[in-house]
PDB file of C-alpha atoms in Angstrom:
ATOM      1  CA  MET A  29      -5.197 -16.659  -0.838  1.00 83.00           C
ATOM      2  CA  LEU A  30      -2.725 -18.942   0.934  1.00 87.00           C
ATOM      3  CA  ASN A  31      -3.129 -17.732   4.484  1.00 91.00           C
ATOM      4  CA  ARG A  32      -2.205 -19.986   7.435  1.00 91.00           C
ATOM      5  CA  ILE A  33      -5.414 -22.022   7.215  1.00 91.00           C
ATOM      6  CA  ASN A  34      -5.398 -22.507   3.447  1.00 93.00           C
ATOM      7  CA  LEU A  35      -1.671 -23.230   3.436  1.00 95.00           C
ATOM      8  CA  ASN A  36      -2.101 -25.877   6.119  1.00 94.00           C
ATOM      9  CA  LYS A  37      -4.810 -27.572   4.048  1.00 95.00           C
ATOM     10  CA  TYR A  38      -2.709 -27.360   0.882  1.00 96.00           C
ATOM     11  CA  ILE A  39       0.316 -28.938   2.611  1.00 96.00           C
ATOM     12  CA  SER A  40      -1.822 -31.665   4.140  1.00 96.00           C
ATOM     13  CA  ASP A  41      -3.504 -32.470   0.804  1.00 96.00           C
ATOM     14  CA  THR A  42      -0.337 -32.240  -1.316  1.00 96.00           C
ATOM     15  CA  TYR A  43       2.319 -33.804   0.922  1.00 96.00           C
ATOM     16  CA  ASP A  44       0.169 -35.815   3.349  1.00 95.00           C
ATOM     17  CA  VAL A  45       1.849 -34.026   6.259  1.00 95.00           C
ATOM     18  CA  SER A  46       0.307 -32.500   9.369  1.00 94.00           C
ATOM     19  CA  ALA A  47       1.665 -29.496  11.205  1.00 96.00           C
ATOM     20  CA  ASP A  48       3.776 -30.043  14.288  1.00 94.00           C
ATOM     21  CA  TYR A  49       3.764 -27.427  17.071  1.00 96.00           C
ATOM     22  CA  PRO A  50       7.054 -28.033  18.940  1.00 93.00           C
ATOM     23  CA  TRP A  51       7.375 -24.831  20.996  1.00 94.00           C
ATOM     24  CA  ILE A  52       5.415 -24.301  24.193  1.00 94.00           C
ATOM     25  CA  SER A  53       6.280 -20.588  24.196  1.00 94.00           C
ATOM     26  CA  LYS A  54       5.132 -20.184  20.564  1.00 93.00           C
ATOM     27  CA  PRO A  55       2.124 -22.492  20.180  1.00 92.00           C
ATOM     28  CA  GLU A  56       1.094 -20.828  16.895  1.00 92.00           C
ATOM     29  CA  PHE A  57       4.409 -21.674  15.177  1.00 95.00           C
ATOM     30  CA  ALA A  58       3.812 -24.654  12.868  1.00 96.00           C
ATOM     31  CA  VAL A  59       6.574 -26.909  11.556  1.00 97.00           C
ATOM     32  CA  TYR A  60       6.127 -29.127   8.504  1.00 97.00           C
ATOM     33  CA  ARG A  61       8.422 -32.149   8.307  1.00 95.00           C
ATOM     34  CA  HIS A  62       9.048 -35.085   6.031  1.00 95.00           C
ATOM     35  CA  LYS A  63       7.409 -38.173   7.491  1.00 91.00           C
ATOM     36  CA  SER A  64      10.411 -40.462   7.157  1.00 88.00           C
ATOM     37  CA  SER A  65      13.375 -38.217   7.984  1.00 91.00           C
ATOM     38  CA  LYS A  66      11.605 -35.596  10.129  1.00 91.00           C
ATOM     39  CA  LYS A  67      13.560 -32.914   8.244  1.00 93.00           C
ATOM     40  CA  TRP A  68      11.805 -29.566   8.096  1.00 94.00           C
ATOM     41  CA  PHE A  69      10.607 -28.144   4.809  1.00 96.00           C
ATOM     42  CA  GLY A  70       8.465 -25.326   6.160  1.00 96.00           C
ATOM     43  CA  VAL A  71       7.893 -23.266   9.292  1.00 96.00           C
ATOM     44  CA  VAL A  72       4.891 -20.939   9.635  1.00 97.00           C
ATOM     45  CA  MET A  73       5.307 -18.134  12.165  1.00 96.00           C
ATOM     46  CA  THR A  74       3.700 -14.910  13.257  1.00 95.00           C
ATOM     47  CA  ILE A  75       6.412 -12.281  13.703  1.00 94.00           C
ATOM     48  CA  PRO A  76       6.688  -8.497  14.023  1.00 93.00           C
ATOM     49  CA  ARG A  77       6.977  -6.719  10.658  1.00 93.00           C
ATOM     50  CA  THR A  78      10.159  -5.067  11.915  1.00 93.00           C
ATOM     51  CA  LYS A  79      11.942  -8.468  11.996  1.00 92.00           C
ATOM     52  CA  LEU A  80      11.754  -8.395   8.178  1.00 92.00           C
ATOM     53  CA  GLY A  81      12.801  -4.767   7.901  1.00 91.00           C
ATOM     54  CA  LEU A  82       9.225  -3.605   7.292  1.00 91.00           C
ATOM     55  CA  GLU A  83       7.662  -0.572   8.927  1.00 92.00           C
ATOM     56  CA  GLY A  84       4.783  -0.748  11.359  1.00 89.00           C
ATOM     57  CA  ASP A  85       3.941  -2.348  14.665  1.00 86.00           C
ATOM     58  CA  LEU A  86       1.734  -5.123  13.333  1.00 93.00           C
ATOM     59  CA  ASN A  87       2.604  -8.801  13.167  1.00 94.00           C
ATOM     60  CA  VAL A  88       2.657 -10.780   9.918  1.00 95.00           C
ATOM     61  CA  ASP A  89       2.409 -14.457   9.073  1.00 95.00           C
ATOM     62  CA  VAL A  90       5.347 -15.892   7.145  1.00 96.00           C
ATOM     63  CA  ILE A  91       6.520 -19.283   6.022  1.00 97.00           C
ATOM     64  CA  ASN A  92      10.201 -20.127   6.062  1.00 97.00           C
ATOM     65  CA  LEU A  93      11.180 -22.370   3.162  1.00 97.00           C
ATOM     66  CA  LYS A  94      14.418 -24.053   2.190  1.00 97.00           C
ATOM     67  CA  CYS A  95      15.718 -22.614  -1.067  1.00 96.00           C
ATOM     68  CA  ASP A  96      18.482 -23.095  -3.585  1.00 95.00           C
ATOM     69  CA  PRO A  97      21.251 -20.681  -2.541  1.00 95.00           C
ATOM     70  CA  LEU A  98      21.623 -19.598  -6.178  1.00 96.00           C
ATOM     71  CA  LEU A  99      18.010 -18.328  -6.190  1.00 96.00           C
ATOM     72  CA  ILE A 100      17.904 -16.559  -2.836  1.00 96.00           C
ATOM     73  CA  GLY A 101      19.470 -13.278  -3.983  1.00 94.00           C
ATOM     74  CA  SER A 102      17.061 -12.763  -6.874  1.00 96.00           C
ATOM     75  CA  LEU A 103      14.022 -13.992  -4.925  1.00 97.00           C
ATOM     76  CA  CYS A 104      14.720 -11.570  -2.084  1.00 95.00           C
ATOM     77  CA  LYS A 105      14.434  -8.699  -4.569  1.00 96.00           C
ATOM     78  CA  GLU A 106      10.763  -9.607  -5.061  1.00 96.00           C
ATOM     79  CA  ASN A 107       8.027  -8.099  -2.909  1.00 95.00           C
ATOM     80  CA  GLY A 108       7.118 -10.313   0.028  1.00 96.00           C
ATOM     81  CA  ILE A 109      10.228 -12.541  -0.008  1.00 97.00           C
ATOM     82  CA  PHE A 110      13.016 -11.970   2.515  1.00 96.00           C
ATOM     83  CA  PRO A 111      16.160 -13.557   3.902  1.00 95.00           C
ATOM     84  CA  ALA A 112      14.907 -16.113   6.408  1.00 94.00           C
ATOM     85  CA  TYR A 113      13.855 -14.942   9.826  1.00 93.00           C
ATOM     86  CA  HIS A 114      15.630 -16.963  12.527  1.00 89.00           C
ATOM     87  CA  MET A 115      17.085 -19.531  10.075  1.00 92.00           C
ATOM     88  CA  ASN A 116      20.248 -19.888   8.005  1.00 90.00           C
ATOM     89  CA  LYS A 117      19.896 -17.102   5.438  1.00 92.00           C
ATOM     90  CA  SER A 118      22.158 -18.971   2.997  1.00 92.00           C
ATOM     91  CA  TYR A 119      19.596 -21.767   2.600  1.00 95.00           C
ATOM     92  CA  TRP A 120      16.220 -20.445   3.764  1.00 96.00           C
ATOM     93  CA  ILE A 121      13.831 -17.618   2.860  1.00 97.00           C
ATOM     94  CA  SER A 122      10.785 -16.077   4.560  1.00 96.00           C
ATOM     95  CA  VAL A 123       7.667 -15.522   2.461  1.00 97.00           C
ATOM     96  CA  LEU A 124       4.782 -13.287   3.526  1.00 96.00           C
ATOM     97  CA  LEU A 125       1.395 -14.984   3.744  1.00 95.00           C
ATOM     98  CA  ASP A 126      -0.642 -11.833   3.163  1.00 93.00           C
ATOM     99  CA  SER A 127      -1.308 -12.105  -0.611  1.00 91.00           C
ATOM    100  CA  THR A 128       1.803 -10.047  -1.471  1.00 94.00           C
ATOM    101  CA  VAL A 129       3.294 -13.182  -3.051  1.00 96.00           C
ATOM    102  CA  ASP A 130       1.213 -14.999  -5.656  1.00 95.00           C
ATOM    103  CA  ASP A 131      -0.225 -18.337  -4.473  1.00 96.00           C
ATOM    104  CA  GLU A 132       1.355 -20.205  -7.387  1.00 97.00           C
ATOM    105  CA  LYS A 133       4.769 -18.775  -6.490  1.00 97.00           C
ATOM    106  CA  ILE A 134       4.341 -19.909  -2.872  1.00 97.00           C
ATOM    107  CA  LYS A 135       3.346 -23.396  -4.051  1.00 97.00           C
ATOM    108  CA  TRP A 136       6.385 -23.536  -6.341  1.00 97.00           C
ATOM    109  CA  LEU A 137       8.692 -22.431  -3.503  1.00 97.00           C
ATOM    110  CA  LEU A 138       7.053 -24.920  -1.151  1.00 97.00           C
ATOM    111  CA  ASN A 139       7.611 -27.740  -3.627  1.00 96.00           C
ATOM    112  CA  LEU A 140      11.238 -26.645  -4.074  1.00 96.00           C
ATOM    113  CA  SER A 141      11.699 -26.654  -0.293  1.00 97.00           C
ATOM    114  CA  PHE A 142      10.110 -30.096  -0.027  1.00 96.00           C
ATOM    115  CA  ASP A 143      12.463 -31.473  -2.704  1.00 95.00           C
ATOM    116  CA  LEU A 144      15.592 -29.796  -1.319  1.00 94.00           C
ATOM    117  CA  SER A 145      14.977 -31.062   2.206  1.00 94.00           C
ATOM    118  CA  LYS A 146      14.139 -34.686   1.501  1.00 87.00           C
ATOM    119  CA  ASN A 147      16.686 -37.422   2.072  1.00 79.00           C
ATOM    120  CA  LYS A 148      19.105 -37.867  -0.763  1.00 72.00           C
ATOM    121  CA  LYS A 149      19.584 -41.383  -2.062  1.00 66.00           C
ATOM    122  CA  LYS A 150      23.051 -42.640  -1.311  1.00 62.00           C
ATOM    123  CA  THR A 151      24.972 -44.022  -4.233  1.00 60.00           C
ATOM    124  CA  LYS A 152      27.574 -46.733  -3.931  1.00 60.00           C
ATOM    125  CA  LYS A 153      31.055 -45.783  -4.926  1.00 62.00           C
ATOM    126  CA  SER A 154      32.811 -48.197  -7.257  1.00 53.00           C
TER     127      SER A 154
END
């Protein structure tokens, strides 16, 4: 299961990136950035279930991932995937890290986020 610990190891092994913890008030919030551009491709947070429209008083771990806007509507119909908490909902999604979403799906979404957020090569205009 890709919980916070396993996800951190997977990201480190796959993308050679370490978590960054930029917020003093939220020391458990982990940001994953591209090494060269420092652009974010993932943010792991612990948030109240109610912030995702779920019932209950417990907190849940989620990862926010950049996503193709054309996919967001259909993805958010799947269990465990939501419009992004605290990010631009047109370009980001939140994914539960509680085994609701299959590990392979999370890895695919993570790879998509990594690709969508990396620097684009500039082409010369003729």
